[in-house]
Short mmCIF file of C-alpha atoms in Angstrom, two decimals:
data_model
loop_
_atom_site.label_atom_id
_atom_site.label_comp_id
_atom_site.label_asym_id
_atom_site.label_seq_id
_atom_site.Cartn_x
_atom_site.Cartn_y
_atom_site.Cartn_z
CA MET A 1 -33.14 -29.99 41.85
CA THR A 2 -31.29 -30.45 38.61
CA HIS A 3 -29.91 -33.99 37.67
CA PRO A 4 -26.32 -34.31 39.66
CA SER A 5 -24.66 -35.18 35.92
CA GLN A 6 -25.73 -31.81 34.83
CA VAL A 7 -24.44 -29.94 38.37
CA GLN A 8 -21.14 -31.61 38.23
CA LEU A 9 -20.27 -30.76 34.83
CA THR A 10 -18.70 -27.07 33.31
CA ALA A 11 -21.00 -25.75 30.47
CA ASP A 12 -18.47 -26.98 27.87
CA GLY A 13 -18.35 -30.46 29.64
CA ARG A 14 -15.51 -30.66 32.24
CA LEU A 15 -15.69 -31.68 35.81
CA LYS A 16 -16.36 -29.05 38.25
CA HIS A 17 -17.79 -31.22 41.14
CA PHE A 18 -17.77 -34.55 41.83
CA LEU A 19 -20.54 -35.62 42.88
CA THR A 20 -21.52 -39.44 41.14
CA THR A 21 -20.03 -41.52 38.43
CA GLU A 22 -24.03 -41.94 37.44
CA GLY A 23 -24.24 -39.86 33.95
CA LEU A 24 -20.42 -39.19 33.11
CA SER A 25 -19.20 -39.95 29.89
CA ARG A 26 -16.48 -42.44 29.37
CA GLU A 27 -14.27 -40.19 28.23
CA LEU A 28 -14.16 -38.25 31.08
CA LEU A 29 -14.20 -41.49 33.63
CA THR A 30 -11.24 -42.46 31.57
CA GLU A 31 -9.56 -39.09 31.81
CA ILE A 32 -9.96 -39.04 35.88
CA LEU A 33 -8.00 -42.10 35.23
CA ASP A 34 -5.45 -41.63 33.06
CA THR A 35 -5.13 -38.25 35.67
CA ALA A 36 -4.82 -40.63 38.78
CA ASP A 37 -2.23 -42.51 36.89
CA SER A 38 0.26 -39.46 36.27
CA PHE A 39 -0.19 -38.74 39.88
CA ILE A 40 0.74 -42.71 40.86
CA SER A 41 4.14 -41.75 39.47
CA THR A 42 4.39 -38.25 41.60
CA GLN A 43 3.50 -40.47 44.53
CA GLU A 44 6.89 -42.60 43.87
CA ARG A 45 8.94 -39.92 44.30
CA ALA A 46 11.34 -38.81 47.09
CA VAL A 47 8.97 -35.12 47.26
CA LYS A 48 5.52 -36.63 46.81
CA LYS A 49 4.12 -32.99 46.06
CA VAL A 50 3.03 -31.27 43.46
CA PRO A 51 2.38 -27.37 43.90
CA LEU A 52 -1.01 -27.72 41.97
CA LEU A 53 -3.80 -26.52 44.48
CA ARG A 54 -0.83 -24.53 46.22
CA GLY A 55 -2.76 -21.45 48.40
CA LYS A 56 -5.97 -23.46 47.63
CA THR A 57 -8.43 -24.07 51.32
CA VAL A 58 -9.83 -27.64 51.63
CA VAL A 59 -11.83 -28.14 54.10
CA ASN A 60 -13.27 -31.91 55.33
CA LEU A 61 -16.97 -31.84 56.16
CA PHE A 62 -17.26 -35.34 57.63
CA PHE A 63 -21.07 -35.16 58.98
CA GLU A 64 -20.25 -39.37 59.25
CA ASN A 65 -17.25 -40.48 60.88
CA SER A 66 -15.07 -42.22 58.72
CA THR A 67 -11.32 -42.03 59.36
CA ARG A 68 -9.75 -43.84 56.54
CA THR A 69 -11.62 -42.01 53.88
CA ARG A 70 -10.82 -38.73 55.46
CA SER A 71 -7.43 -39.40 55.88
CA THR A 72 -6.82 -40.31 52.70
CA PHE A 73 -8.54 -36.96 51.40
CA GLU A 74 -6.25 -35.25 53.71
CA LEU A 75 -3.21 -37.41 52.33
CA ALA A 76 -4.37 -35.86 48.77
CA ALA A 77 -5.30 -32.38 49.41
CA LYS A 78 -1.55 -31.81 51.11
CA ARG A 79 -0.10 -33.75 48.47
CA LEU A 80 -1.66 -31.11 45.97
CA SER A 81 0.25 -28.09 47.98
CA ALA A 82 -3.34 -26.99 49.63
CA ASP A 83 -4.20 -26.39 53.23
CA ILE A 84 -6.75 -28.38 54.91
CA LEU A 85 -9.41 -28.19 57.94
CA ASN A 86 -10.85 -31.29 59.25
CA LEU A 87 -14.22 -30.68 60.47
CA ASP A 88 -15.76 -33.06 62.50
CA ILE A 89 -19.17 -32.06 62.38
CA ALA A 90 -20.89 -35.05 63.60
CA ARG A 91 -19.28 -33.61 67.44
CA SER A 92 -19.36 -29.95 66.77
CA ALA A 93 -21.94 -27.14 65.64
CA THR A 94 -24.61 -28.86 64.29
CA SER A 95 -24.98 -30.52 67.29
CA LYS A 96 -25.67 -27.70 68.67
CA GLY A 97 -28.28 -26.80 66.28
CA GLU A 98 -26.47 -24.55 64.11
CA THR A 99 -28.13 -25.26 60.32
CA LEU A 100 -26.10 -27.04 57.49
CA MET A 101 -25.88 -24.18 55.57
CA ASP A 102 -25.03 -21.66 58.31
CA THR A 103 -22.22 -24.17 58.85
CA LEU A 104 -21.36 -23.81 54.92
CA TRP A 105 -21.71 -19.66 54.84
CA ASN A 106 -19.27 -19.97 58.04
CA LEU A 107 -16.70 -22.17 56.46
CA GLU A 108 -17.36 -19.92 52.66
CA ALA A 109 -16.80 -16.91 55.04
CA MET A 110 -13.07 -18.47 55.82
CA TYR A 111 -12.55 -18.40 51.68
CA SER A 112 -12.52 -21.81 51.42
CA ASP A 113 -12.09 -22.96 48.00
CA MET A 114 -13.28 -27.12 48.21
CA PHE A 115 -15.25 -28.96 50.43
CA VAL A 116 -14.87 -32.74 50.44
CA VAL A 117 -18.94 -33.88 51.97
CA ARG A 118 -19.87 -36.78 53.51
CA HIS A 119 -22.96 -37.32 54.92
CA ALA A 120 -25.65 -40.12 56.29
CA ASP A 121 -28.50 -38.85 53.86
CA SER A 122 -28.64 -39.31 50.16
CA GLY A 123 -28.25 -36.44 48.02
CA ALA A 124 -26.51 -34.30 50.82
CA ALA A 125 -23.32 -33.44 48.19
CA HIS A 126 -25.58 -32.55 45.37
CA PHE A 127 -27.45 -30.21 47.94
CA ILE A 128 -24.32 -28.44 48.79
CA ALA A 129 -23.18 -28.36 45.29
CA GLU A 130 -26.51 -26.15 44.52
CA GLN A 131 -26.21 -23.81 47.27
CA VAL A 132 -22.69 -22.92 47.25
CA THR A 133 -21.10 -19.70 45.98
CA PRO A 134 -19.81 -20.12 42.33
CA GLY A 135 -15.76 -20.98 42.14
CA VAL A 136 -16.07 -23.44 45.14
CA ALA A 137 -16.19 -27.03 44.42
CA ILE A 138 -17.75 -29.96 46.37
CA ILE A 139 -16.38 -33.32 46.22
CA ASN A 140 -18.68 -36.27 47.18
CA ALA A 141 -16.90 -38.71 49.73
CA GLY A 142 -19.96 -40.51 50.43
CA ASP A 143 -23.68 -40.02 50.59
CA GLY A 144 -26.64 -41.71 52.67
CA ARG A 145 -26.79 -44.95 50.42
CA HIS A 146 -26.57 -42.73 47.00
CA ALA A 147 -23.33 -42.99 46.02
CA HIS A 148 -19.26 -42.78 46.69
CA PRO A 149 -17.71 -42.11 43.07
CA THR A 150 -14.44 -41.67 44.53
CA GLN A 151 -14.32 -45.53 45.89
CA ALA A 152 -15.48 -46.32 42.71
CA MET A 153 -13.05 -45.02 40.87
CA LEU A 154 -10.20 -46.39 42.86
CA ASP A 155 -11.67 -49.53 42.55
CA MET A 156 -11.96 -48.75 38.92
CA LEU A 157 -8.24 -47.78 38.48
CA THR A 158 -7.30 -50.83 40.75
CA ILE A 159 -8.94 -53.17 37.81
CA ARG A 160 -7.13 -51.30 34.77
CA ARG A 161 -4.03 -51.29 36.56
CA HIS A 162 -4.19 -55.12 37.31
CA LYS A 163 -6.23 -56.44 34.30
CA GLN A 164 -4.86 -53.79 31.84
CA GLN A 165 -8.47 -52.47 30.80
CA ILE A 166 -11.94 -52.55 31.90
CA GLU A 167 -13.48 -53.52 29.01
CA GLY A 168 -14.55 -56.94 28.48
CA GLN A 169 -13.99 -58.05 32.34
CA VAL A 170 -16.43 -59.96 34.07
CA VAL A 171 -16.95 -58.50 37.51
CA ALA A 172 -18.81 -59.73 40.73
CA ILE A 173 -19.82 -57.83 43.78
CA VAL A 174 -20.49 -59.28 46.43
CA GLY A 175 -22.45 -58.91 49.84
CA ASP A 176 -24.91 -56.43 50.99
CA ILE A 177 -25.55 -54.33 47.88
CA LEU A 178 -28.76 -52.70 49.05
CA HIS A 179 -27.11 -50.20 51.61
CA SER A 180 -24.26 -49.90 49.76
CA ARG A 181 -23.75 -46.27 47.99
CA VAL A 182 -20.25 -47.75 46.70
CA ALA A 183 -21.94 -50.69 44.92
CA ARG A 184 -24.06 -48.45 43.04
CA SER A 185 -21.06 -45.61 42.12
CA GLN A 186 -19.13 -49.13 40.91
CA ILE A 187 -22.14 -50.25 38.83
CA HIS A 188 -22.80 -47.08 36.62
CA ALA A 189 -18.63 -46.73 36.48
CA LEU A 190 -18.15 -50.62 35.08
CA ASN A 191 -21.12 -50.25 33.00
CA THR A 192 -19.98 -47.00 31.23
CA LEU A 193 -16.38 -48.40 31.03
CA GLY A 194 -17.29 -50.85 28.95
CA ALA A 195 -17.30 -54.06 31.79
CA ALA A 196 -18.32 -57.20 29.98
CA GLU A 197 -20.93 -57.94 33.03
CA VAL A 198 -21.52 -56.36 36.39
CA ARG A 199 -23.03 -59.46 38.72
CA VAL A 200 -24.35 -58.84 42.09
CA ILE A 201 -23.98 -61.56 44.79
CA GLY A 202 -25.93 -61.76 48.04
CA PRO A 203 -28.98 -63.04 49.71
CA ALA A 204 -32.02 -62.03 48.10
CA THR A 205 -32.92 -59.27 51.29
CA LEU A 206 -29.92 -57.27 50.82
CA LEU A 207 -30.33 -57.08 46.78
CA PRO A 208 -32.40 -53.95 45.90
CA ARG A 209 -35.58 -55.26 43.70
CA ASP A 210 -34.32 -52.48 41.08
CA ILE A 211 -30.79 -53.99 40.58
CA GLU A 212 -31.53 -55.07 37.02
CA ALA A 213 -32.44 -51.61 35.98
CA LEU A 214 -29.13 -49.92 37.19
CA GLY A 215 -27.57 -53.01 34.91
CA ALA A 216 -26.35 -55.82 36.97
CA LYS A 217 -27.28 -59.12 36.88
CA ALA A 218 -28.39 -60.96 40.53
CA TYR A 219 -27.19 -64.08 41.67
CA TYR A 220 -28.31 -65.43 45.76
CA ARG A 221 -25.18 -68.47 44.97
CA MET A 222 -21.90 -67.55 45.37
CA GLU A 223 -21.29 -70.89 42.95
CA ASP A 224 -23.29 -69.19 40.33
CA GLY A 225 -22.42 -66.15 40.81
CA LEU A 226 -18.31 -66.17 41.00
CA LYS A 227 -17.78 -68.37 38.05
CA ASP A 228 -15.17 -67.08 34.90
CA CYS A 229 -15.08 -63.88 37.15
CA ASP A 230 -12.18 -61.54 36.60
CA VAL A 231 -12.58 -59.51 39.36
CA VAL A 232 -14.62 -60.26 42.89
CA ILE A 233 -15.66 -57.11 44.97
CA MET A 234 -16.21 -57.97 48.30
CA LEU A 235 -18.07 -55.16 50.23
CA ARG A 236 -18.08 -54.58 54.26
CA LEU A 237 -20.81 -56.14 56.03
CA GLN A 238 -22.32 -53.38 58.29
CA LYS A 239 -22.95 -55.29 61.72
CA GLU A 240 -25.86 -53.00 62.36
CA ARG A 241 -28.01 -54.66 59.39
CA MET A 242 -28.12 -57.66 61.61
CA GLN A 243 -29.92 -55.94 64.24
CA ASN A 244 -32.73 -55.59 61.64
CA ALA A 245 -33.44 -58.74 61.02
CA LEU A 246 -32.21 -58.38 57.52
CA LEU A 247 -29.56 -61.36 58.44
CA PRO A 248 -29.08 -64.68 60.29
CA SER A 249 -25.69 -64.08 61.86
CA GLU A 250 -22.38 -63.50 61.10
CA SER A 251 -20.83 -66.85 60.81
CA GLU A 252 -24.21 -67.98 58.84
CA PHE A 253 -23.54 -64.86 56.24
CA PHE A 254 -19.89 -66.59 56.20
CA LYS A 255 -20.98 -69.59 55.28
CA LEU A 256 -23.00 -68.43 52.54
CA TYR A 257 -21.21 -65.54 51.21
CA GLY A 258 -17.99 -65.21 52.84
CA LEU A 259 -14.92 -65.78 50.43
CA THR A 260 -13.12 -68.35 50.94
CA GLU A 261 -9.98 -69.94 49.05
CA GLN A 262 -12.44 -72.59 47.67
CA LYS A 263 -14.92 -70.42 46.66
CA LEU A 264 -12.78 -68.01 44.95
CA ALA A 265 -11.43 -71.51 42.57
CA LEU A 266 -14.57 -70.71 40.95
CA ALA A 267 -13.41 -67.53 39.40
CA LYS A 268 -11.04 -67.47 36.50
CA PRO A 269 -7.62 -68.60 38.00
CA ASP A 270 -5.88 -65.01 37.44
CA ALA A 271 -9.18 -63.53 39.06
CA ILE A 272 -8.48 -60.44 41.62
CA VAL A 273 -9.61 -59.91 45.10
CA MET A 274 -10.58 -56.27 45.97
CA HIS A 275 -12.48 -54.93 49.35
CA PRO A 276 -13.19 -51.14 49.94
CA GLY A 277 -11.99 -51.86 53.91
CA PRO A 278 -11.51 -51.78 56.28
CA ILE A 279 -12.17 -55.42 56.36
CA ASN A 280 -14.00 -57.94 58.83
CA ARG A 281 -12.02 -61.22 58.28
CA GLY A 282 -13.85 -63.80 58.86
CA VAL A 283 -17.08 -62.28 58.41
CA GLU A 284 -16.97 -61.31 54.69
CA ILE A 285 -13.47 -62.88 53.93
CA GLU A 286 -10.80 -65.48 55.32
CA SER A 287 -7.75 -64.52 55.79
CA ALA A 288 -5.82 -66.84 53.53
CA VAL A 289 -7.72 -65.03 50.68
CA ALA A 290 -7.31 -61.29 51.78
CA ASP A 291 -3.22 -61.76 52.31
CA GLY A 292 -3.13 -64.07 49.31
CA GLU A 293 -1.48 -63.64 45.60
CA GLN A 294 -4.97 -62.34 44.75
CA SER A 295 -5.87 -60.04 46.76
CA VAL A 296 -4.75 -56.46 45.67
CA ILE A 297 -6.36 -54.65 48.72
CA LEU A 298 -3.85 -52.59 49.68
CA ASN A 299 -2.72 -51.30 46.25
CA GLN A 300 -7.00 -49.87 46.22
CA VAL A 301 -5.64 -47.69 49.40
CA SER A 302 -2.37 -46.50 47.55
CA TYR A 303 -4.28 -45.66 43.99
CA GLY A 304 -7.03 -43.82 46.13
CA ILE A 305 -4.70 -41.25 47.18
CA ALA A 306 -3.92 -40.75 43.65
CA VAL A 307 -7.96 -41.00 42.39
CA ARG A 308 -8.59 -38.40 44.64
CA MET A 309 -5.85 -36.02 43.86
CA ALA A 310 -7.21 -36.38 40.27
CA VAL A 311 -10.74 -35.31 40.88
CA MET A 312 -9.72 -32.58 43.03
CA ALA A 313 -7.25 -31.33 40.40
CA MET A 314 -9.89 -31.76 37.48
CA ALA A 315 -13.14 -30.35 39.71
CA MET A 316 -10.45 -27.19 40.59
CA SER A 317 -9.79 -26.83 37.20
CA GLY A 318 -13.25 -26.60 36.05
CA GLN A 319 -14.24 -23.98 38.74
CA GLN A 320 -11.63 -21.67 37.80
CA THR A 321 -11.98 -22.17 33.75
CA GLU A 322 -15.52 -21.70 34.45
CA GLU A 323 -14.74 -18.90 36.80
CA ASN A 324 -12.27 -17.16 33.58
CA ALA A 325 -14.72 -17.38 30.96
CA GLN A 326 -17.47 -15.41 33.16
CA MET B 1 9.68 -15.72 7.02
CA SER B 2 11.14 -18.92 5.89
CA LEU B 3 12.25 -21.62 8.87
CA PRO B 4 15.27 -23.25 9.02
CA ASP B 5 16.16 -26.75 7.68
CA ILE B 6 15.21 -29.41 10.78
CA ASP B 7 18.16 -31.24 10.04
CA GLN B 8 21.02 -28.84 9.72
CA LEU B 9 19.32 -27.40 13.01
CA LEU B 10 19.65 -30.77 14.75
CA ASP B 11 23.21 -31.35 13.37
CA SER B 12 24.46 -28.14 14.86
CA LEU B 13 22.83 -29.32 17.96
CA GLU B 14 24.43 -32.40 18.51
CA GLN B 15 27.85 -30.13 17.71
CA GLN B 16 27.09 -27.64 20.00
CA LEU B 17 25.75 -30.44 22.62
CA ARG B 18 29.27 -32.71 21.84
CA GLU B 19 31.37 -29.55 22.66
CA HIS B 20 29.33 -28.66 26.04
CA LEU B 21 29.88 -32.28 27.46
CA ASN B 22 33.29 -31.73 26.81
CA HIS B 23 34.08 -28.58 27.88
CA HIS B 24 32.18 -29.50 31.67
CA GLN B 25 33.96 -32.75 31.65
CA ILE B 26 30.29 -34.14 31.76
CA GLU B 27 30.77 -38.04 30.87
CA GLN B 28 27.53 -39.59 31.20
CA PRO B 29 24.61 -36.98 30.86
CA LEU B 30 21.17 -37.30 31.64
CA LEU B 31 18.74 -36.06 28.67
CA VAL B 32 15.48 -34.79 29.73
CA GLY B 33 12.93 -33.70 27.20
CA ILE B 34 9.94 -31.94 28.15
CA ARG B 35 6.92 -33.29 26.52
CA THR B 36 5.61 -33.57 23.50
CA GLY B 37 7.89 -31.79 21.22
CA GLY B 38 11.25 -31.47 23.52
CA VAL B 39 10.81 -35.31 24.11
CA TRP B 40 11.57 -35.86 20.17
CA ILE B 41 14.58 -33.58 20.33
CA ALA B 42 15.62 -35.56 23.37
CA GLU B 43 14.91 -38.83 21.38
CA GLN B 44 16.83 -37.25 18.38
CA LEU B 45 20.20 -36.18 20.38
CA GLN B 46 20.12 -39.52 22.53
CA GLN B 47 20.15 -41.25 19.44
CA ARG B 48 22.76 -39.37 17.56
CA LEU B 49 25.20 -39.59 20.47
CA GLN B 50 24.62 -43.12 21.20
CA LEU B 51 23.58 -42.51 25.02
CA GLU B 52 23.27 -45.37 27.13
CA GLY B 53 19.98 -45.54 29.27
CA GLU B 54 16.66 -44.48 28.92
CA LEU B 55 16.10 -40.89 28.05
CA GLY B 56 14.03 -38.88 30.67
CA ILE B 57 10.56 -37.27 30.13
CA LEU B 58 8.92 -34.30 31.80
CA ASP B 59 5.15 -33.51 31.85
CA ILE B 60 5.11 -30.24 33.51
CA SER B 61 1.13 -30.35 33.51
CA PHE B 62 0.86 -30.60 37.44
CA TYR B 63 3.59 -27.42 37.83
CA ARG B 64 2.15 -24.98 35.35
CA ASP B 65 2.01 -21.50 37.00
CA ASP B 66 -1.07 -20.65 34.67
CA PHE B 67 -3.32 -23.54 36.39
CA THR B 68 -5.52 -20.57 37.75
CA ARG B 69 -6.20 -18.88 34.84
CA HIS B 70 -6.46 -21.93 32.02
CA GLY B 71 -6.91 -25.20 34.65
CA LEU B 72 -5.50 -28.70 34.44
CA HIS B 73 -4.16 -29.72 30.67
CA PRO B 74 -6.85 -32.33 29.56
CA GLN B 75 -4.58 -34.83 28.72
CA VAL B 76 -2.02 -35.45 31.47
CA LYS B 77 0.45 -38.16 30.46
CA GLY B 78 2.81 -38.11 33.62
CA SER B 79 6.85 -37.94 34.02
CA GLU B 80 9.22 -40.57 33.72
CA LEU B 81 12.51 -40.31 34.89
CA PRO B 82 15.11 -42.72 36.30
CA ASP B 83 15.03 -44.01 39.69
CA SER B 84 17.21 -41.23 40.49
CA ILE B 85 18.55 -38.02 39.47
CA GLU B 86 20.62 -37.16 42.42
CA ASP B 87 24.40 -35.64 41.25
CA ARG B 88 23.12 -36.72 38.28
CA SER B 89 24.12 -33.79 35.19
CA ILE B 90 20.96 -32.97 33.10
CA ILE B 91 20.54 -31.35 29.91
CA LEU B 92 16.73 -30.07 29.88
CA ILE B 93 15.41 -30.08 25.98
CA ASP B 94 12.53 -28.14 24.53
CA ASP B 95 11.56 -27.51 21.40
CA VAL B 96 10.70 -23.51 21.43
CA ILE B 97 11.71 -21.19 24.03
CA LYS B 98 9.30 -18.12 25.00
CA SER B 99 8.82 -16.73 28.11
CA GLY B 100 10.94 -19.04 30.00
CA ARG B 101 8.06 -20.47 31.98
CA THR B 102 7.53 -23.83 30.82
CA ILE B 103 11.38 -24.16 31.82
CA ARG B 104 11.21 -22.59 35.78
CA ALA B 105 8.14 -25.23 35.80
CA ALA B 106 10.16 -28.06 34.72
CA MET B 107 13.07 -27.08 36.94
CA ASN B 108 10.80 -26.99 39.87
CA GLU B 109 9.72 -30.63 38.99
CA LEU B 110 13.26 -31.98 38.28
CA PHE B 111 14.34 -30.84 42.17
CA ASP B 112 11.22 -32.36 43.44
CA TYR B 113 13.19 -35.87 41.97
CA GLY B 114 16.33 -35.26 43.72
CA ARG B 115 19.07 -33.06 43.35
CA PRO B 116 20.84 -32.85 40.14
CA ALA B 117 24.56 -31.82 39.61
CA ARG B 118 23.71 -29.48 37.14
CA ILE B 119 20.98 -28.77 34.69
CA SER B 120 21.83 -27.18 31.55
CA LEU B 121 19.31 -25.89 28.86
CA LEU B 122 19.14 -26.84 25.17
CA THR B 123 16.49 -25.70 22.84
CA LEU B 124 15.95 -26.12 18.82
CA LEU B 125 14.42 -22.88 18.31
CA ASP B 126 14.64 -19.11 20.64
CA VAL B 127 11.88 -16.85 20.04
CA GLY B 128 12.74 -14.31 22.69
CA GLN B 129 9.72 -12.41 24.52
CA ARG B 130 11.34 -14.16 27.69
CA GLU B 131 9.73 -13.01 30.41
CA LEU B 132 11.78 -15.03 32.92
CA PRO B 133 15.71 -14.55 33.23
CA ILE B 134 16.15 -18.26 31.92
CA GLN B 135 18.18 -18.72 28.47
CA PRO B 136 19.27 -21.35 26.78
CA ASP B 137 23.32 -23.03 26.92
CA ILE B 138 22.48 -24.28 23.83
CA CYS B 139 20.34 -23.23 21.10
CA GLY B 140 19.71 -23.92 17.34
CA HIS B 141 18.29 -20.92 16.05
CA ARG B 142 17.28 -18.03 16.82
CA LEU B 143 14.22 -16.63 15.13
CA SER B 144 12.21 -13.47 15.60
CA LEU B 145 8.57 -13.50 15.32
CA ASN B 146 5.60 -11.18 14.46
CA ASP B 147 2.98 -10.51 16.86
CA GLY B 148 0.51 -13.25 16.95
CA GLN B 149 2.55 -15.55 15.45
CA ILE B 150 3.50 -18.80 16.22
CA VAL B 151 5.77 -21.74 15.68
CA LYS B 152 5.23 -25.15 15.49
CA LEU B 153 7.08 -28.40 15.73
CA SER B 154 5.27 -31.71 14.55
CA GLY B 155 6.22 -35.35 15.07
CA PRO B 156 7.90 -37.27 15.84
CA GLN B 157 8.03 -38.83 12.12
CA PRO B 158 9.33 -36.56 10.59
CA LEU B 159 10.01 -33.46 12.66
CA THR B 160 8.29 -30.51 10.74
CA LEU B 161 8.35 -26.83 11.85
CA SER B 162 5.47 -24.77 10.83
CA LEU B 163 4.79 -21.21 11.65
CA SER B 164 0.94 -20.19 11.79
#
């Protein structure tokens, strides 16, 4: 397989799929954030739609359930004036024995222009991007443990809007890093965009062994890792991990790694608190922090729509310029 | 071909705009410039007419009709308009009008912000070659270009016109 960073770019370096933040240049990531910024202003108007993708058909292809991510992609597509089809594959054709490629070819036969793909297997979106007919854009909405690039970019946008820039910020990501595609995408984006330091904090069982190679520094105690942070990103704790004996119990986890006002006081006084949602109150984060002044969790949701509009518009644009060039 | 003097053009635009506002009894116009050249002209006129409030800025990247051909402009900067344009009298300003497609896109975008009382169009130059039935109400100078010739406004300090 070709490396995803090549598959997702046109010959002249424009985005045509969005599969991962890994390997994308600082200029391109910044272009995504700038475009998203412009879409935020359109979201504040009386009419929230722009006509950019009028007549295009976007298919939400979710092999794994996620109401929230699917809804924000749906809203983003609608606000770009595209038509959108939601396919909950977890419950439909593939469970009747249809293969992944059969499903795709059927959807292509309906003249789809873009697939937003979520899949439990790492590399699924990349695989589809390599198989799909030229002209069709693939957006990765989360693949296995590998990547969740739109979530990472909305987090970058959140940091940039609340801290003015990403350059020079000390960022701590807390929780289950091992199973988190969000953390992986965040680490790549943060390093490319010039964060001063990326820290990961969690129990040894939930930190990947190669974390230093990814460009993050491992901490096992909140007391050490939160010191002088500008940004604290809490990850959602997947309850099913508890059954695999990777974690003692929810209350034990909260005691050690839950974000409380007391622990947050170790970070810089103007540090912001982020969480990709949905939050488990009293497991990763206490309500006083989640609803507190330093929390930007709900802003993240609004920025998520703008970021998804940006990558959808940019990928469609890349596909079209490539098609015209041929 | 010689290009007109930019200060004389601005004098003429100022004069014509004053007459236009008087004639239509517009007391508080909202000047809206189209990025990038139109914004520079709008800034000049805003100053000359000593209008109060901010001027509006339109970035029509999300409204272009050639998206399917040329894709998204890599440097979208976004539009900045006042909270409400409802019932405002808008003077839409661009540097050069040619096909008329930019103005169509700009008007489509304005209507997504609200329903203005009226829109008048002011351009520094009109080079003909229209592809849509859109004409400026106020124009600094009419120019006919040879095939393939392009006129460009550079700025904002100083504003200069060049042919290429």
